Amino acid sequence: MFKSVERHLLSDSGLDISKLEKALATIHSHSTDYADLYFQSSQHESWVLEDGIIKEGSYNIERGVGVRAISGEKTGFAYSDEISEEALTKACKAARGIAPSGGTQQVAALGQKAVEARYSENNPILAMQDAEKISLLKAVDAYIRKQEPSANQVVVSLSGVYEEILVAGSDGTLATDIRPLVRLNCSVLLEQGDRRERGSAGAGGRYAYSFFKQDENGKPYYENLAEDALHMARVNMQAVASPAGAMPVVLGNGWPGVLLHEAVGHGLEGDFNRKGASTFSGRIGQQVAAKGVTVVDDGTLSDRRGSLSVDDEGTPTAHNVLIEDGILKGYMQDKHNAKLMGVAPTGNGRRESYAHLPMPRMTNTYMLEGQHDPQEIIASIDRGIYAPNFAGGQVDITSGKFVFSSAEAYLIENGKITAPVKGATLIGNGPEVMQKISMIGNDTALDKGVGVCGKDGQSVPVGVGQPTLKIDELTVGGTA
Amino acid sequence: MQIEQQLGDIQNVVDDVLKLALSKGATQAEASMSKVQGIAVSSRMQEVENVEFTNDGGLGISVYVGKRKGSASTADLSKAALTLAVEKAVDIARYTSEDPCTGLADEDLIATEFPDLDLYHPEELNTENAIKIAIEAETAAMNYDPRITNSDGASYNANLGMRVYGNTHGINAGYPSSRYSLSCMVIGAQDGDMQRDYAYTVSRKAALLQSAASVGEDAAKATVDRLGARKINTANVPVLLHRDIASSLFGHYVGAISGGSLYRRSSFLLDSLGKQVFPEWLNIEERPFIKGGLASSSFDNEGVACSDMTIVEAGQLATYLYTTYSSRKLNTRSNGHAGGIHNWLVGDTGQSDAELLKDMGTGLFVTELMGQGVNGVTGDYSRGAAGYWVENGVIQYPVHEVTIAGNLKDMFKGIVAIGAEKDVRGSVQTGSVLIDQMKIAGS
């Protein structure tokens, strides 16, 4: 892999390893502690089916290099959409302007370390013929219309990314990665009288499009996905107003793990904690969640949407325990914040592209399973909400307040799931809600691979997961 | 001179790309290209934190082979990448389906006049000066109140760029623009409670930005005012949305009246043309040609000429917003909304924010909204909120960790007043919005 990525990103543009060392030395001639170069080339395609026809297809190319120079807590950054020695030198000179001349730091010889690959190197865009992609979209559409002839609007989309990156750091880091990423989404609109409701479902990961055609429980995977979308629309068609106020809430397994992403994940990112800006700052070793709660961030899971073989600073990803049995164990770090906090990087340094600075970011964040049967958790509640599916969320890491919006939810009455209720926003305080987790299911699952996390204007793919959870009290933003 | 040269160069690239598309078999083609250069500088704890030199550009092309469409884009502007993009777009059009509604905008709707909208006020991209401004804002914030104990920093951004659009009907037009902004976010602490808030200013002219010190002070005041926030009980009460966040309400309206939502039947305002959706006194005007406006443009993303329009008249839905494609799906014509809206001016009822608080009497004054809990198909609305509890027109204490919920149809009809003090920093210019009643979920 290294050789082909090196050829595409360096040799083809007249660069080689010694020229990268020279570029890094240009930066270290100023009083800088660390510098890195990030080369990236990506292709992205997407296909959209709507009204039963292939309506849109698009192809996107991105290629460039980002140069970062760090001096103490200061960072200088410049980038170019052209990869050439001249453009690289120009960016290095701009970035090093963060510090005065007279640097003494030496550039370590660049050397590649063995890294375990977490996904295939194959280009998903090339691995399937365009005609076959089209028939996959049509098959999803046909399946939905067969199951629900009254389905009014069906939209199916397929997208794939093939990305190559190369990172060179003045500490001697030299790493390459090839990152495939695919996704299939479908949505359906149902109408009954003057009521209309939409349901949607999606899945994806760092694998090939053929995944969507594989058998799952005796059916092609895409048919199960189509069923999920139809189910959501049908349930919401029957939904009554959601109750409002504080009540017990049971969250389903898998995608509802967006709770962890918002309630604790962002608050445990190293940059916020170095700055003392997070509600979790300075709390390592303290009880920040109920006993039994163990939360990890793991970028090493095979083929997952949030996984990376190496992060965008060339650090191999890891299975990082954030909270163990309720005790805060550690933060997620990139190199810059790890150094300033005197800890090791954790493989969480990520960036949207060469044109963005890396930051501590999540990969796949999930909770390990507990003892309880999900049925037993539902049965323990007199009146509350069961929420197995969500849309997005948001957090204010300083106050700890977070929201996430249910996309499918039901009332729990006398220990039983009863009427479906309309989507509502749930709001809570991260550390408080984590203490109110009173039952943990034995059914941990990860989401199907649709998560996008935004921070400081940068989007990166992530995964979330959890078992079925009971939260004794959470505010439900309904209207009834 | 230099900028005209650059603009001309980009127009030439667009021209070449369109010709290439035709030579590769396209029957129609359109391309847009942008280039933006800038600096993004941030300070934290009154020291430089990041200095970024930004340099973004890209070309997007759509080709039509008969009634089939293919698109491609590239951030790499080398000749090889541009050629590949064109080839890919043509290639994709072999796989997409015949669609009678697809194609370029109607030729007679294409803009032919390009007035100077005063959008370009270049300044030297000076990082030293930018650092000074950011630090000045942050210093003012940190010195505002002893309860301001920490900072998320201040940042100053300056961007100079241009955008060109061309299609094979013959239009190839572009304009340069500038954009400057300053923002500051600080953290306050009191009795174990930690809160943050921010303030920002944005303009096409650097000299028209709010002063750095006042941005810092606004951020600090907003932050200390939140300290000691509590939950309130679940209740039905009037809600006043502060002007800084009230534009989001009209953003949901934009979504509901956009042609794309209508032909997909994914709007809660289907078949509502001419119907009463707001109170009778409410008008919304669209003014694309405001000099120096943040959302000003003489043509949309398909080259269709923009025009002054009445969006809401006497509370009635006066027009939907169409792109070429959505208009054809709905048997009408584009009205220049590919890419969004252009400077909406929302009418008001004349009160100051203080008077609106009095009019509200007892209720929730919302200054922050969280999350995306809005269903565009049904209009169901449920979002996280923070702000102040108000009794008899007087702010009592800060509130957080609550939601406000309702249905947008009822919320629009339930608007009882809009303040005269406007937020003019976005594409929707509105005052604070008083809604008669919403469900607050809290303790």
GROMACS .gro file of N, CA and C in nm, chain A residues 31-167:
model
  411
   31SER      N    1   1.124   2.880   1.518
   31SER     CA    2   1.123   2.822   1.651
   31SER      C    3   0.995   2.741   1.676
   32THR      N    4   0.986   2.623   1.612
   32THR     CA    5   0.866   2.540   1.621
   32THR      C    6   0.898   2.409   1.690
   33ASP      N    7   0.797   2.347   1.754
   33ASP     CA    8   0.816   2.220   1.826
   33ASP      C    9   0.783   2.099   1.739
   34TYR      N   10   0.688   2.119   1.651
   34TYR     CA   11   0.641   2.006   1.572
   34TYR      C   12   0.583   2.058   1.441
   35ALA      N   13   0.596   1.978   1.338
   35ALA     CA   14   0.536   2.016   1.209
   35ALA      C   15   0.489   1.890   1.140
   36ASP      N   16   0.384   1.899   1.064
   36ASP     CA   17   0.348   1.785   0.979
   36ASP      C   18   0.288   1.827   0.846
   37LEU      N   19   0.299   1.733   0.753
   37LEU     CA   20   0.248   1.752   0.617
   37LEU      C   21   0.144   1.644   0.594
   38TYR      N   22   0.030   1.682   0.540
   38TYR     CA   23  -0.079   1.586   0.519
   38TYR      C   24  -0.121   1.591   0.372
   39PHE      N   25  -0.090   1.484   0.300
   39PHE     CA   26  -0.127   1.475   0.159
   39PHE      C   27  -0.253   1.391   0.146
   40GLN      N   28  -0.344   1.437   0.062
   40GLN     CA   29  -0.470   1.364   0.049
   40GLN      C   30  -0.518   1.368  -0.094
   41SER      N   31  -0.574   1.257  -0.137
   41SER     CA   32  -0.638   1.252  -0.267
   41SER      C   33  -0.765   1.170  -0.250
   42SER      N   34  -0.878   1.224  -0.294
   42SER     CA   35  -0.999   1.144  -0.278
   42SER      C   36  -1.091   1.156  -0.399
   43GLN      N   37  -1.166   1.050  -0.419
   43GLN     CA   38  -1.272   1.048  -0.519
   43GLN      C   39  -1.400   1.014  -0.446
   44HIS      N   40  -1.508   1.076  -0.490
   44HIS     CA   41  -1.636   1.053  -0.426
   44HIS      C   42  -1.741   1.045  -0.535
   45GLU      N   43  -1.828   0.945  -0.526
   45GLU     CA   44  -1.937   0.940  -0.624
   45GLU      C   45  -2.069   0.926  -0.551
   46SER      N   46  -2.175   0.972  -0.613
   46SER     CA   47  -2.307   0.945  -0.556
   46SER      C   48  -2.410   0.929  -0.667
   47TRP      N   49  -2.508   0.845  -0.640
   47TRP     CA   50  -2.616   0.816  -0.733
   47TRP      C   51  -2.747   0.830  -0.657
   48VAL      N   52  -2.845   0.895  -0.719
   48VAL     CA   53  -2.974   0.914  -0.653
   48VAL      C   54  -3.088   0.866  -0.742
   49LEU      N   55  -3.173   0.783  -0.683
   49LEU     CA   56  -3.295   0.740  -0.751
   49LEU      C   57  -3.413   0.812  -0.686
   50GLU      N   58  -3.498   0.869  -0.768
   50GLU     CA   59  -3.619   0.934  -0.718
   50GLU      C   60  -3.727   0.919  -0.824
   51ASP      N   61  -3.853   0.912  -0.785
   51ASP     CA   62  -3.963   0.892  -0.881
   51ASP      C   63  -3.938   0.770  -0.971
   52GLY      N   64  -3.869   0.672  -0.918
   52GLY     CA   65  -3.846   0.550  -0.995
   52GLY      C   66  -3.740   0.559  -1.103
   53ILE      N   67  -3.675   0.675  -1.115
   53ILE     CA   68  -3.570   0.688  -1.217
   53ILE      C   69  -3.438   0.733  -1.155
   54ILE      N   70  -3.329   0.705  -1.225
   54ILE     CA   71  -3.198   0.750  -1.177
   54ILE      C   72  -3.186   0.897  -1.213
   55LYS      N   73  -3.202   0.981  -1.112
   55LYS     CA   74  -3.215   1.122  -1.139
   55LYS      C   75  -3.081   1.195  -1.139
   56GLU      N   76  -2.995   1.157  -1.048
   56GLU     CA   77  -2.869   1.230  -1.034
   56GLU      C   78  -2.754   1.132  -1.022
   57GLY      N   79  -2.642   1.174  -1.076
   57GLY     CA   80  -2.518   1.104  -1.051
   57GLY      C   81  -2.410   1.209  -1.043
   58SER      N   82  -2.317   1.195  -0.950
   58SER     CA   83  -2.210   1.295  -0.946
   58SER      C   84  -2.079   1.232  -0.904
   59TYR      N   85  -1.975   1.299  -0.942
   59TYR     CA   86  -1.839   1.250  -0.915
   59TYR      C   87  -1.756   1.370  -0.870
   60ASN      N   88  -1.683   1.351  -0.759
   60ASN     CA   89  -1.608   1.463  -0.703
   60ASN      C   90  -1.463   1.424  -0.682
   61ILE      N   91  -1.375   1.516  -0.713
   61ILE     CA   92  -1.231   1.491  -0.698
   61ILE      C   93  -1.174   1.594  -0.601
   62GLU      N   94  -1.093   1.548  -0.508
   62GLU     CA   95  -1.027   1.641  -0.417
   62GLU      C   96  -0.882   1.597  -0.400
   63ARG      N   97  -0.792   1.693  -0.397
   63ARG     CA   98  -0.651   1.657  -0.387
   63ARG      C   99  -0.576   1.778  -0.336
   64GLY      N  100  -0.489   1.758  -0.239
   64GLY     CA  101  -0.411   1.872  -0.190
   64GLY      C  102  -0.321   1.833  -0.074
   65VAL      N  103  -0.255   1.934  -0.020
   65VAL     CA  104  -0.164   1.912   0.093
   65VAL      C  105  -0.185   2.022   0.196
   66GLY      N  106  -0.188   1.981   0.325
   66GLY     CA  107  -0.199   2.076   0.435
   66GLY      C  108  -0.071   2.074   0.517
   67VAL      N  109  -0.025   2.190   0.558
   67VAL     CA  110   0.100   2.202   0.634
   67VAL      C  111   0.073   2.269   0.767
   68ARG      N  112   0.118   2.203   0.875
   68ARG     CA  113   0.092   2.256   1.008
   68ARG      C  114   0.224   2.276   1.082
   69ALA      N  115   0.237   2.388   1.150
   69ALA     CA  116   0.354   2.416   1.231
   69ALA      C  117   0.307   2.451   1.372
   70ILE      N  118   0.364   2.384   1.474
   70ILE     CA  119   0.320   2.408   1.612
   70ILE      C  120   0.436   2.464   1.693
   71SER      N  121   0.402   2.569   1.770
   71SER     CA  122   0.501   2.628   1.859
   71SER      C  123   0.430   2.653   1.991
   72GLY      N  124   0.462   2.575   2.094
   72GLY     CA  125   0.389   2.587   2.221
   72GLY      C  126   0.242   2.559   2.197
   73GLU      N  127   0.157   2.655   2.236
   73GLU     CA  128   0.013   2.635   2.215
   73GLU      C  129  -0.033   2.694   2.082
   74LYS      N  130   0.061   2.750   2.006
   74LYS     CA  131   0.024   2.816   1.881
   74LYS      C  132   0.037   2.722   1.761
   75THR      N  133  -0.053   2.740   1.666
   75THR     CA  134  -0.048   2.659   1.544
   75THR      C  135  -0.058   2.749   1.421
   76GLY      N  136   0.032   2.726   1.326
   76GLY     CA  137   0.023   2.793   1.197
   76GLY      C  138  -0.018   2.689   1.094
   77PHE      N  139  -0.103   2.729   0.999
   77PHE     CA  140  -0.158   2.631   0.906
   77PHE      C  141  -0.177   2.693   0.768
   78ALA      N  142  -0.134   2.620   0.667
   78ALA     CA  143  -0.157   2.665   0.529
   78ALA      C  144  -0.177   2.540   0.444
   79TYR      N  145  -0.245   2.555   0.331
   79TYR     CA  146  -0.268   2.439   0.245
   79TYR      C  147  -0.276   2.480   0.100
   80SER      N  148  -0.267   2.381   0.016
   80SER     CA  149  -0.272   2.408  -0.127
   80SER      C  150  -0.348   2.297  -0.198
   81ASP      N  151  -0.428   2.333  -0.299
   81ASP     CA  152  -0.498   2.230  -0.376
   81ASP      C  153  -0.411   2.179  -0.490
   82GLU      N  154  -0.285   2.220  -0.486
   82GLU     CA  155  -0.189   2.171  -0.585
   82GLU      C  156  -0.079   2.100  -0.509
   83ILE      N  157  -0.045   1.977  -0.551
   83ILE     CA  158   0.067   1.909  -0.486
   83ILE      C  159   0.189   1.926  -0.575
   84SER      N  160   0.287   2.006  -0.529
   84SER     CA  161   0.411   2.027  -0.602
   84SER      C  162   0.513   2.077  -0.501
   85GLU      N  163   0.640   2.070  -0.537
   85GLU     CA  164   0.744   2.115  -0.444
   85GLU      C  165   0.728   2.264  -0.416
   86GLU      N  166   0.694   2.338  -0.519
   86GLU     CA  167   0.681   2.482  -0.505
   86GLU      C  168   0.566   2.518  -0.411
   87ALA      N  169   0.450   2.453  -0.433
   87ALA     CA  170   0.333   2.481  -0.349
   87ALA      C  171   0.359   2.438  -0.204
   88LEU      N  172   0.430   2.326  -0.188
   88LEU     CA  173   0.461   2.276  -0.054
   88LEU      C  174   0.552   2.374   0.020
   89THR      N  175   0.654   2.421  -0.049
   89THR     CA  176   0.747   2.516   0.014
   89THR      C  177   0.674   2.644   0.054
   90LYS      N  178   0.586   2.689  -0.035
   90LYS     CA  179   0.512   2.812  -0.007
   90LYS      C  180   0.424   2.794   0.118
   91ALA      N  181   0.358   2.680   0.127
   91ALA     CA  182   0.272   2.654   0.243
   91ALA      C  183   0.355   2.642   0.371
   92CYS      N  184   0.473   2.579   0.361
   92CYS     CA  185   0.561   2.565   0.478
   92CYS      C  186   0.604   2.703   0.529
   93LYS      N  187   0.636   2.791   0.435
   93LYS     CA  188   0.681   2.925   0.475
   93LYS      C  189   0.567   3.004   0.539
   94ALA      N  190   0.445   2.984   0.490
   94ALA     CA  191   0.331   3.054   0.549
   94ALA      C  192   0.303   2.999   0.689
   95ALA      N  193   0.305   2.867   0.704
   95ALA     CA  194   0.270   2.806   0.833
   95ALA      C  195   0.372   2.839   0.942
   96ARG      N  196   0.502   2.842   0.906
   96ARG     CA  197   0.605   2.864   1.007
   96ARG      C  198   0.605   3.007   1.059
   97GLY      N  199   0.529   3.095   0.990
   97GLY     CA  200   0.521   3.234   1.033
   97GLY      C  201   0.463   3.248   1.174
   98ILE      N  202   0.408   3.141   1.228
   98ILE     CA  203   0.352   3.143   1.363
   98ILE      C  204   0.463   3.166   1.467
   99ALA      N  205   0.588   3.133   1.430
   99ALA     CA  206   0.700   3.144   1.525
   99ALA      C  207   0.815   3.221   1.461
  100PRO      N  208   0.896   3.287   1.543
  100PRO     CA  209   1.010   3.361   1.488
  100PRO      C  210   1.119   3.268   1.437
  101SER      N  211   1.206   3.319   1.351
  101SER     CA  212   1.315   3.236   1.299
  101SER      C  213   1.413   3.204   1.411
  102GLY      N  214   1.503   3.113   1.383
  102GLY     CA  215   1.601   3.075   1.486
  102GLY      C  216   1.565   2.946   1.554
  103GLY      N  217   1.504   2.853   1.481
  103GLY     CA  218   1.466   2.724   1.540
  103GLY      C  219   1.585   2.632   1.556
  104THR      N  220   1.577   2.543   1.656
  104THR     CA  221   1.687   2.450   1.682
  104THR      C  222   1.641   2.305   1.669
  105GLN      N  223   1.510   2.286   1.658
  105GLN     CA  224   1.454   2.150   1.653
  105GLN      C  225   1.500   2.080   1.525
  106GLN      N  226   1.541   1.953   1.539
  106GLN     CA  227   1.582   1.874   1.423
  106GLN      C  228   1.465   1.789   1.374
  107VAL      N  229   1.463   1.765   1.244
  107VAL     CA  230   1.361   1.675   1.187
  107VAL      C  231   1.414   1.533   1.199
  108ALA      N  232   1.337   1.446   1.262
  108ALA     CA  233   1.376   1.305   1.271
  108ALA      C  234   1.360   1.240   1.133
  109ALA      N  235   1.447   1.143   1.104
  109ALA     CA  236   1.437   1.075   0.975
  109ALA      C  237   1.301   1.009   0.962
  110LEU      N  238   1.234   1.030   0.849
  110LEU     CA  239   1.099   0.976   0.830
  110LEU      C  240   1.107   0.825   0.812
  111GLY      N  241   1.026   0.754   0.888
  111GLY     CA  242   1.027   0.607   0.877
  111GLY      C  243   0.889   0.551   0.896
  112GLN      N  244   0.856   0.455   0.811
  112GLN     CA  245   0.723   0.394   0.814
  112GLN      C  246   0.722   0.281   0.916
  113LYS      N  247   0.621   0.279   1.005
  113LYS     CA  248   0.606   0.168   1.099
  113LYS      C  249   0.493   0.078   1.051
  114ALA      N  250   0.503  -0.050   1.088
  114ALA     CA  251   0.397  -0.144   1.047
  114ALA      C  252   0.268  -0.108   1.119
  115VAL      N  253   0.160  -0.103   1.045
  115VAL     CA  254   0.030  -0.070   1.103
  115VAL      C  255  -0.070  -0.175   1.058
  116GLU      N  256  -0.154  -0.218   1.149
  116GLU     CA  257  -0.255  -0.317   1.113
  116GLU      C  258  -0.368  -0.251   1.035
  117ALA      N  259  -0.399  -0.305   0.918
  117ALA     CA  260  -0.506  -0.247   0.836
  117ALA      C  261  -0.641  -0.288   0.895
  118ARG      N  262  -0.732  -0.192   0.905
  118ARG     CA  263  -0.863  -0.219   0.965
  118ARG      C  264  -0.972  -0.238   0.861
  119TYR      N  265  -0.935  -0.224   0.732
  119TYR     CA  266  -1.033  -0.239   0.624
  119TYR      C  267  -0.959  -0.265   0.495
  120SER      N  268  -1.035  -0.297   0.393
  120SER     CA  269  -0.975  -0.332   0.263
  120SER      C  270  -0.919  -0.208   0.193
  121GLU      N  271  -0.823  -0.232   0.104
  121GLU     CA  272  -0.767  -0.121   0.025
  121GLU      C  273  -0.841  -0.101  -0.106
  122ASN      N  274  -0.937  -0.187  -0.133
  122ASN     CA  275  -1.002  -0.181  -0.265
  122ASN      C  276  -1.085  -0.055  -0.283
  123ASN      N  277  -1.083  -0.004  -0.404
  123ASN     CA  278  -1.160   0.114  -0.438
  123ASN      C  279  -1.305   0.073  -0.465
  124PRO      N  280  -1.398   0.112  -0.376
  124PRO     CA  281  -1.536   0.066  -0.393
  124PRO      C  282  -1.601   0.122  -0.519
  125ILE      N  283  -1.553   0.236  -0.565
  125ILE     CA  284  -1.613   0.298  -0.684
  125ILE      C  285  -1.585   0.212  -0.807
  126LEU      N  286  -1.464   0.151  -0.808
  126LEU     CA  287  -1.427   0.067  -0.923
  126LEU      C  288  -1.470  -0.077  -0.905
  127ALA      N  289  -1.493  -0.117  -0.779
  127ALA     CA  290  -1.518  -0.259  -0.752
  127ALA      C  291  -1.654  -0.305  -0.802
  128MET      N  292  -1.743  -0.212  -0.830
  128MET     CA  293  -1.874  -0.250  -0.887
  128MET      C  294  -1.897  -0.167  -1.013
  129GLN      N  295  -1.949  -0.233  -1.117
  129GLN     CA  296  -1.980  -0.162  -1.240
  129GLN      C  297  -2.093  -0.063  -1.216
  130ASP      N  298  -2.089   0.049  -1.288
  130ASP     CA  299  -2.194   0.150  -1.270
  130ASP      C  300  -2.333   0.091  -1.294
  131ALA      N  301  -2.342   0.004  -1.394
  131ALA     CA  302  -2.474  -0.054  -1.426
  131ALA      C  303  -2.527  -0.135  -1.307
  132GLU      N  304  -2.437  -0.199  -1.233
  132GLU     CA  305  -2.479  -0.280  -1.119
  132GLU      C  306  -2.523  -0.190  -1.002
  133LYS      N  307  -2.456  -0.075  -0.988
  133LYS     CA  308  -2.497   0.022  -0.884
  133LYS      C  309  -2.640   0.069  -0.913
  134ILE      N  310  -2.665   0.095  -1.041
  134ILE     CA  311  -2.798   0.141  -1.082
  134ILE      C  312  -2.903   0.033  -1.050
  135SER      N  313  -2.867  -0.093  -1.079
  135SER     CA  314  -2.969  -0.195  -1.052
  135SER      C  315  -2.990  -0.216  -0.903
  136LEU      N  316  -2.888  -0.190  -0.823
  136LEU     CA  317  -2.906  -0.198  -0.677
  136LEU      C  318  -3.007  -0.092  -0.631
  137LEU      N  319  -2.991   0.030  -0.681
  137LEU     CA  320  -3.085   0.137  -0.644
  137LEU      C  321  -3.227   0.099  -0.685
  138LYS      N  322  -3.239   0.046  -0.806
  138LYS     CA  323  -3.372   0.009  -0.857
  138LYS      C  324  -3.432  -0.106  -0.778
  139ALA      N  325  -3.346  -0.195  -0.731
  139ALA     CA  326  -3.396  -0.309  -0.652
  139ALA      C  327  -3.453  -0.260  -0.519
  140VAL      N  328  -3.389  -0.161  -0.458
  140VAL     CA  329  -3.440  -0.107  -0.331
  140VAL      C  330  -3.575  -0.042  -0.356
  141ASP      N  331  -3.583   0.038  -0.461
  141ASP     CA  332  -3.707   0.107  -0.497
  141ASP      C  333  -3.819   0.005  -0.522
  142ALA      N  334  -3.788  -0.096  -0.602
  142ALA     CA  335  -3.889  -0.197  -0.638
  142ALA      C  336  -3.936  -0.271  -0.513
  143TYR      N  337  -3.843  -0.301  -0.424
  143TYR     CA  338  -3.880  -0.374  -0.303
  143TYR      C  339  -3.977  -0.292  -0.218
  144ILE      N  340  -3.945  -0.163  -0.200
  144ILE     CA  341  -4.032  -0.077  -0.118
  144ILE      C  342  -4.170  -0.068  -0.181
  145ARG      N  343  -4.175  -0.050  -0.312
  145ARG     CA  344  -4.305  -0.035  -0.380
  145ARG      C  345  -4.386  -0.164  -0.379
  146LYS      N  346  -4.315  -0.276  -0.377
  146LYS     CA  347  -4.385  -0.405  -0.370
  146LYS      C  348  -4.447  -0.423  -0.230
  147GLN      N  349  -4.370  -0.386  -0.129
  147GLN     CA  350  -4.419  -0.401   0.008
  147GLN      C  351  -4.531  -0.302   0.039
  148GLU      N  352  -4.523  -0.186  -0.024
  148GLU     CA  353  -4.616  -0.078   0.009
  148GLU      C  354  -4.655  -0.007  -0.119
  149PRO      N  355  -4.749  -0.065  -0.195
  149PRO     CA  356  -4.784  -0.007  -0.325
  149PRO      C  357  -4.829   0.138  -0.316
  150SER      N  358  -4.875   0.181  -0.200
  150SER     CA  359  -4.921   0.320  -0.187
  150SER      C  360  -4.804   0.416  -0.159
  151ALA      N  361  -4.682   0.363  -0.150
  151ALA     CA  362  -4.568   0.450  -0.118
  151ALA      C  363  -4.561   0.562  -0.220
  152ASN      N  364  -4.560   0.684  -0.171
  152ASN     CA  365  -4.569   0.797  -0.261
  152ASN      C  366  -4.432   0.838  -0.313
  153GLN      N  367  -4.345   0.869  -0.226
  153GLN     CA  368  -4.213   0.916  -0.265
  153GLN      C  369  -4.109   0.819  -0.212
  154VAL      N  370  -4.030   0.766  -0.302
  154VAL     CA  371  -3.920   0.680  -0.259
  154VAL      C  372  -3.790   0.742  -0.311
  155VAL      N  373  -3.698   0.768  -0.223
  155VAL     CA  374  -3.568   0.820  -0.265
  155VAL      C  375  -3.462   0.722  -0.214
  156VAL      N  376  -3.376   0.679  -0.305
  156VAL     CA  377  -3.268   0.587  -0.268
  156VAL      C  378  -3.137   0.648  -0.315
  157SER      N  379  -3.038   0.650  -0.230
  157SER     CA  380  -2.909   0.704  -0.274
  157SER      C  381  -2.796   0.613  -0.233
  158LEU      N  382  -2.693   0.614  -0.315
  158LEU     CA  383  -2.575   0.531  -0.294
  158LEU      C  384  -2.454   0.620  -0.310
  159SER      N  385  -2.361   0.614  -0.216
  159SER     CA  386  -2.241   0.695  -0.235
  159SER      C  387  -2.118   0.618  -0.191
  160GLY      N  388  -2.007   0.652  -0.252
  160GLY     CA  389  -1.882   0.584  -0.222
  160GLY      C  390  -1.765   0.680  -0.227
  161VAL      N  391  -1.669   0.656  -0.137
  161VAL     CA  392  -1.548   0.738  -0.132
  161VAL      C  393  -1.427   0.647  -0.137
  162TYR      N  394  -1.327   0.690  -0.211
  162TYR     CA  395  -1.197   0.624  -0.207
  162TYR      C  396  -1.094   0.732  -0.178
  163GLU      N  397  -1.021   0.714  -0.069
  163GLU     CA  398  -0.931   0.820  -0.025
  163GLU      C  399  -0.793   0.763   0.007
  164GLU      N  400  -0.691   0.834  -0.037
  164GLU     CA  401  -0.554   0.797   0.001
  164GLU      C  402  -0.494   0.913   0.077
  165ILE      N  403  -0.425   0.881   0.187
  165ILE     CA  404  -0.359   0.988   0.262
  165ILE      C  405  -0.215   0.948   0.295
  166LEU      N  406  -0.131   1.049   0.312
  166LEU     CA  407   0.007   1.027   0.356
  166LEU      C  408   0.040   1.139   0.454
  167VAL      N  409   0.087   1.101   0.573
  167VAL     CA  410   0.125   1.199   0.673
  167VAL      C  411   0.274   1.187   0.701
   0.00000   0.00000   0.00000
